[in-house]
XYZ file of N, CA, C and O in Angstrom:
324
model
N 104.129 168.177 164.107
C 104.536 167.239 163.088
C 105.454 167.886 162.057
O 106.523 167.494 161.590
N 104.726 169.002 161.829
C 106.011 169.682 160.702
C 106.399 171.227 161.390
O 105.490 172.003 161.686
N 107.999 171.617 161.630
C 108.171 172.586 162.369
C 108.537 173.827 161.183
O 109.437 174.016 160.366
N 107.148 174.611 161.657
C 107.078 175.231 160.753
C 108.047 177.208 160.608
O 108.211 178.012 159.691
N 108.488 177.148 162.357
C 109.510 177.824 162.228
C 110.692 177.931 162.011
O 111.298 178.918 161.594
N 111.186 176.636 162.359
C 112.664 176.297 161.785
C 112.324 175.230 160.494
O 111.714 174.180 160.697
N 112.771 175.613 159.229
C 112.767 174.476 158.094
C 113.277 173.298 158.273
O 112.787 172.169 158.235
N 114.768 173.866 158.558
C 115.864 173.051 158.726
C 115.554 171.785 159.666
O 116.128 170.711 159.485
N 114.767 171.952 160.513
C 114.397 171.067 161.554
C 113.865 169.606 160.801
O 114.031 168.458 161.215
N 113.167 170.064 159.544
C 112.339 169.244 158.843
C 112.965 168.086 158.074
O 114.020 168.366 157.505
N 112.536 166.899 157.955
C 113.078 166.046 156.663
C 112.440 166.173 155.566
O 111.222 166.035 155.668
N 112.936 166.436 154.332
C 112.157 166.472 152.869
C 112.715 165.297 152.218
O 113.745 164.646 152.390
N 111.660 165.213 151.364
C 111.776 163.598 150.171
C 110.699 163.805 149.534
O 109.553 164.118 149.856
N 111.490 163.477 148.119
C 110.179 163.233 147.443
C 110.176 161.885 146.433
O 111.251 161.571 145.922
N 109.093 161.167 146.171
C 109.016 159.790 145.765
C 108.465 159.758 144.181
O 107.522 160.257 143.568
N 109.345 159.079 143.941
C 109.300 159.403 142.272
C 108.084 159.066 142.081
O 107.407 159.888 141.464
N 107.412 157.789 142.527
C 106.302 157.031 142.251
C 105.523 156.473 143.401
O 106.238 155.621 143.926
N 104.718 156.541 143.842
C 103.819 155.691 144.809
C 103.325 154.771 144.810
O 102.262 154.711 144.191
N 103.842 153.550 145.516
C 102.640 152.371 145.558
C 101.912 152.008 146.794
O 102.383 151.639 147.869
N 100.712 152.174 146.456
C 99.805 151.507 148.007
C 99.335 150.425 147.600
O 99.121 149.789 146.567
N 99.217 150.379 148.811
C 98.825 148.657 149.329
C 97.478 148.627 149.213
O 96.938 149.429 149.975
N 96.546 147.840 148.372
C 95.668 147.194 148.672
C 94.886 146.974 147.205
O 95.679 146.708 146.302
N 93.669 147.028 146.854
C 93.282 146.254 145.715
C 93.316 146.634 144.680
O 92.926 145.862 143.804
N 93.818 148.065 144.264
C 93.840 148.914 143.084
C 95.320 149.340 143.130
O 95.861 149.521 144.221
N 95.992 149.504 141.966
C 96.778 150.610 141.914
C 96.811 151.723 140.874
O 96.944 151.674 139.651
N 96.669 152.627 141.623
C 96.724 153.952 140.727
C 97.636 155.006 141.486
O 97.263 155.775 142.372
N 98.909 154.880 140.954
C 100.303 155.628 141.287
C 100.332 156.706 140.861
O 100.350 156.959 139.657
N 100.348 158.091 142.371
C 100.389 159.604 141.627
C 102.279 159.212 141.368
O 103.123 158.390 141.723
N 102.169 160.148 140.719
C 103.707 160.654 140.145
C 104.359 161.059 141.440
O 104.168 160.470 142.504
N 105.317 162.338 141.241
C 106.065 162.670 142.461
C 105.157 162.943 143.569
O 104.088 163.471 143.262
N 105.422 162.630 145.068
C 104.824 162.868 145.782
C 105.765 163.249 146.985
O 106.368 162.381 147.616
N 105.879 164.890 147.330
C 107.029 165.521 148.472
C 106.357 164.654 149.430
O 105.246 164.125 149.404
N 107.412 164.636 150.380
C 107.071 164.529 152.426
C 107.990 165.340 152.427
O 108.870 165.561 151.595
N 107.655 166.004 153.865
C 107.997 166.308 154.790
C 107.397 165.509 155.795
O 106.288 165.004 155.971
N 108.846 165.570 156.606
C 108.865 164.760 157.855
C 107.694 163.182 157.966
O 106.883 162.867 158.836
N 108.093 162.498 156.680
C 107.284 161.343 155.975
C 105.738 161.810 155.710
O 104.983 161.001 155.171
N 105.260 163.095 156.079
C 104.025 162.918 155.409
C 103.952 163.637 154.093
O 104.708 164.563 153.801
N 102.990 163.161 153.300
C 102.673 163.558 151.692
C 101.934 164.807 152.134
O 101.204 164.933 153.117
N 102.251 165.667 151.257
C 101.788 167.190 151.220
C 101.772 167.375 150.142
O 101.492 168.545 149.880
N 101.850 167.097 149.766
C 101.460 167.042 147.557
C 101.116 165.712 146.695
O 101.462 164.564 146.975
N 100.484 166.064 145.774
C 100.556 164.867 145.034
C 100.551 165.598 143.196
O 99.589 166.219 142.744
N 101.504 165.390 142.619
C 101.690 165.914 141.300
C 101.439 164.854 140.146
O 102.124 163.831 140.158
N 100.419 165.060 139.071
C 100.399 164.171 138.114
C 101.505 164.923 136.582
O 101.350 165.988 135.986
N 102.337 164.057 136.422
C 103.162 164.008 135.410
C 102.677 163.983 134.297
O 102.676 162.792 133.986
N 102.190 164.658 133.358
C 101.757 164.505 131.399
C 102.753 164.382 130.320
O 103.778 165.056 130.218
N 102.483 163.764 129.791
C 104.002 164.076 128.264
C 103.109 165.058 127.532
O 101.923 164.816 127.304
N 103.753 166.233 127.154
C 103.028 167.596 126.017
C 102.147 166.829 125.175
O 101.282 167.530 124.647
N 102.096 165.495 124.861
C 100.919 165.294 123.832
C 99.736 165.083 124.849
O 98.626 165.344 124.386
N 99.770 164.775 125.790
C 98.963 164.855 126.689
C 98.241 165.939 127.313
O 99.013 166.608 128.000
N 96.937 166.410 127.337
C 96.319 167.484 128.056
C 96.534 167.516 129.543
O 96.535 166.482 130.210
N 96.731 168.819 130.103
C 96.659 168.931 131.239
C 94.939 168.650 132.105
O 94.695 168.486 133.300
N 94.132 168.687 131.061
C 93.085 168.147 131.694
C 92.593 166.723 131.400
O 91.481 166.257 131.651
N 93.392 166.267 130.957
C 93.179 164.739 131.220
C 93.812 164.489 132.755
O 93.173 163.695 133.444
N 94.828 165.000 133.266
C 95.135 164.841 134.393
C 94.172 165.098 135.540
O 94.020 164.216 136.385
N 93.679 165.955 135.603
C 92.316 166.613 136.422
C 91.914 165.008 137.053
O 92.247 164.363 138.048
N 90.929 164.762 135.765
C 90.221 163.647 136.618
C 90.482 162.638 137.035
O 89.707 161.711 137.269
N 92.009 162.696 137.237
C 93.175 161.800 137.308
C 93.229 161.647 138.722
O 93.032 160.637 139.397
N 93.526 162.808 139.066
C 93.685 163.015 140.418
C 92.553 163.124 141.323
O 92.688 163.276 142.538
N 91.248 163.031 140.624
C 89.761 163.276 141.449
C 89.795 162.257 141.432
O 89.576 161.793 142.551
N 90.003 161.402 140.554
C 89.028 159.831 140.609
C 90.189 158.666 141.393
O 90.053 157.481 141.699
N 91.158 159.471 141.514
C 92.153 158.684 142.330
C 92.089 159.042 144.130
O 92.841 158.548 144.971
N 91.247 159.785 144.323
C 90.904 160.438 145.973
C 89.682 159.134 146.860
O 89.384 158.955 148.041
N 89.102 158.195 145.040
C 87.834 157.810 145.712
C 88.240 156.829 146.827
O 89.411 156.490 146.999
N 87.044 156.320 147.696
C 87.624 155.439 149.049
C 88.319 153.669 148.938
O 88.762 152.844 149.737
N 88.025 153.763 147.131
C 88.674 152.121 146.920
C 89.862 152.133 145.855
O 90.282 151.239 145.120
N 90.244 153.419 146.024
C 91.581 153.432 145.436
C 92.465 153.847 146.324
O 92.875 153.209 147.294
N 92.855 155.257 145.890
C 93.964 155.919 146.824
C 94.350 156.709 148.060
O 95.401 156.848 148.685
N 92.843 157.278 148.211
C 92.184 158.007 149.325
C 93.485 158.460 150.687
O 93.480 159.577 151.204
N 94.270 157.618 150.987
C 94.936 157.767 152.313
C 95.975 158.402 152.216
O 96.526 159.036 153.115
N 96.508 158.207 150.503
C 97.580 159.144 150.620
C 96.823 160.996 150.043
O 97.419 161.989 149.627
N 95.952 160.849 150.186
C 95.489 162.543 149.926
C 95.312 162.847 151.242
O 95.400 164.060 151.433
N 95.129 162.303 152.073
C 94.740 162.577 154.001
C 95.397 164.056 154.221
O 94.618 164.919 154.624
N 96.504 164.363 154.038
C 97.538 165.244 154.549
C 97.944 166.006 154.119
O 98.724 166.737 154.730
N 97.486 166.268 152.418
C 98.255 166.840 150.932
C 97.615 168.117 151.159
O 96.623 168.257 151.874
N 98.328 169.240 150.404
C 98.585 170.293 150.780
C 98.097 170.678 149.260
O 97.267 171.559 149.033
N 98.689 169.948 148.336
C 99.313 170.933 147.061
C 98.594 169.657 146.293
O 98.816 168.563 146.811
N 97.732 169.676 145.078
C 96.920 168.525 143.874
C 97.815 169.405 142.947
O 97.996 170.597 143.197
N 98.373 168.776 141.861
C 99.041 169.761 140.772
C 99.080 168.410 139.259
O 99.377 167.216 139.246
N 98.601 169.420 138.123
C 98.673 168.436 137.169
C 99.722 168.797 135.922
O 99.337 169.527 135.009
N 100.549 168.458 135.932
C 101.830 169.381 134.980
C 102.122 168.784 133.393
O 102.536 167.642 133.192
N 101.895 169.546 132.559
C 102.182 168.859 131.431
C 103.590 169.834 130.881
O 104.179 169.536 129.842
């Protein structure tokens, strides 16, 4: 799925914002693919914002009636202020 000896082989993108489909939305921030799958998911802070407010941002966004499907594949959780 991802060729990990040649880079070049690979497609990269990354999505400013995420929306899934179904009864909640809770949109991580940037989220890379390679070769369309998510391998990261980064939460965005403004400096007045704690980096650990993000934390449970990204835990409570993994649960099975929110966002769960796009963490399937992710590589990299990152919370950046």
């Amino acid at each position: 799925m991802i060729d990990r000896e040649d880079s070049l082989a690979n497609q990269f993108a990354v999505a400013a914002e995420v929306t899934v489909a179904g009864g909640h939305n809770k949109p991580p921030d940037p989220v890379p693919y390679v070769n369309g799958i998510a391998i990261g998911v980064i939460a965005l802070k403004r400096s007045t914002v704690s980096v650990g407010e993000g934390i449970p941002q990204n835990i409570s966004s993994q649960q099975p009636h929110l966002i769960r499907p796009v963490f399937a594949a992710v590589q990299v959780v990152m919370v950046v202020s």
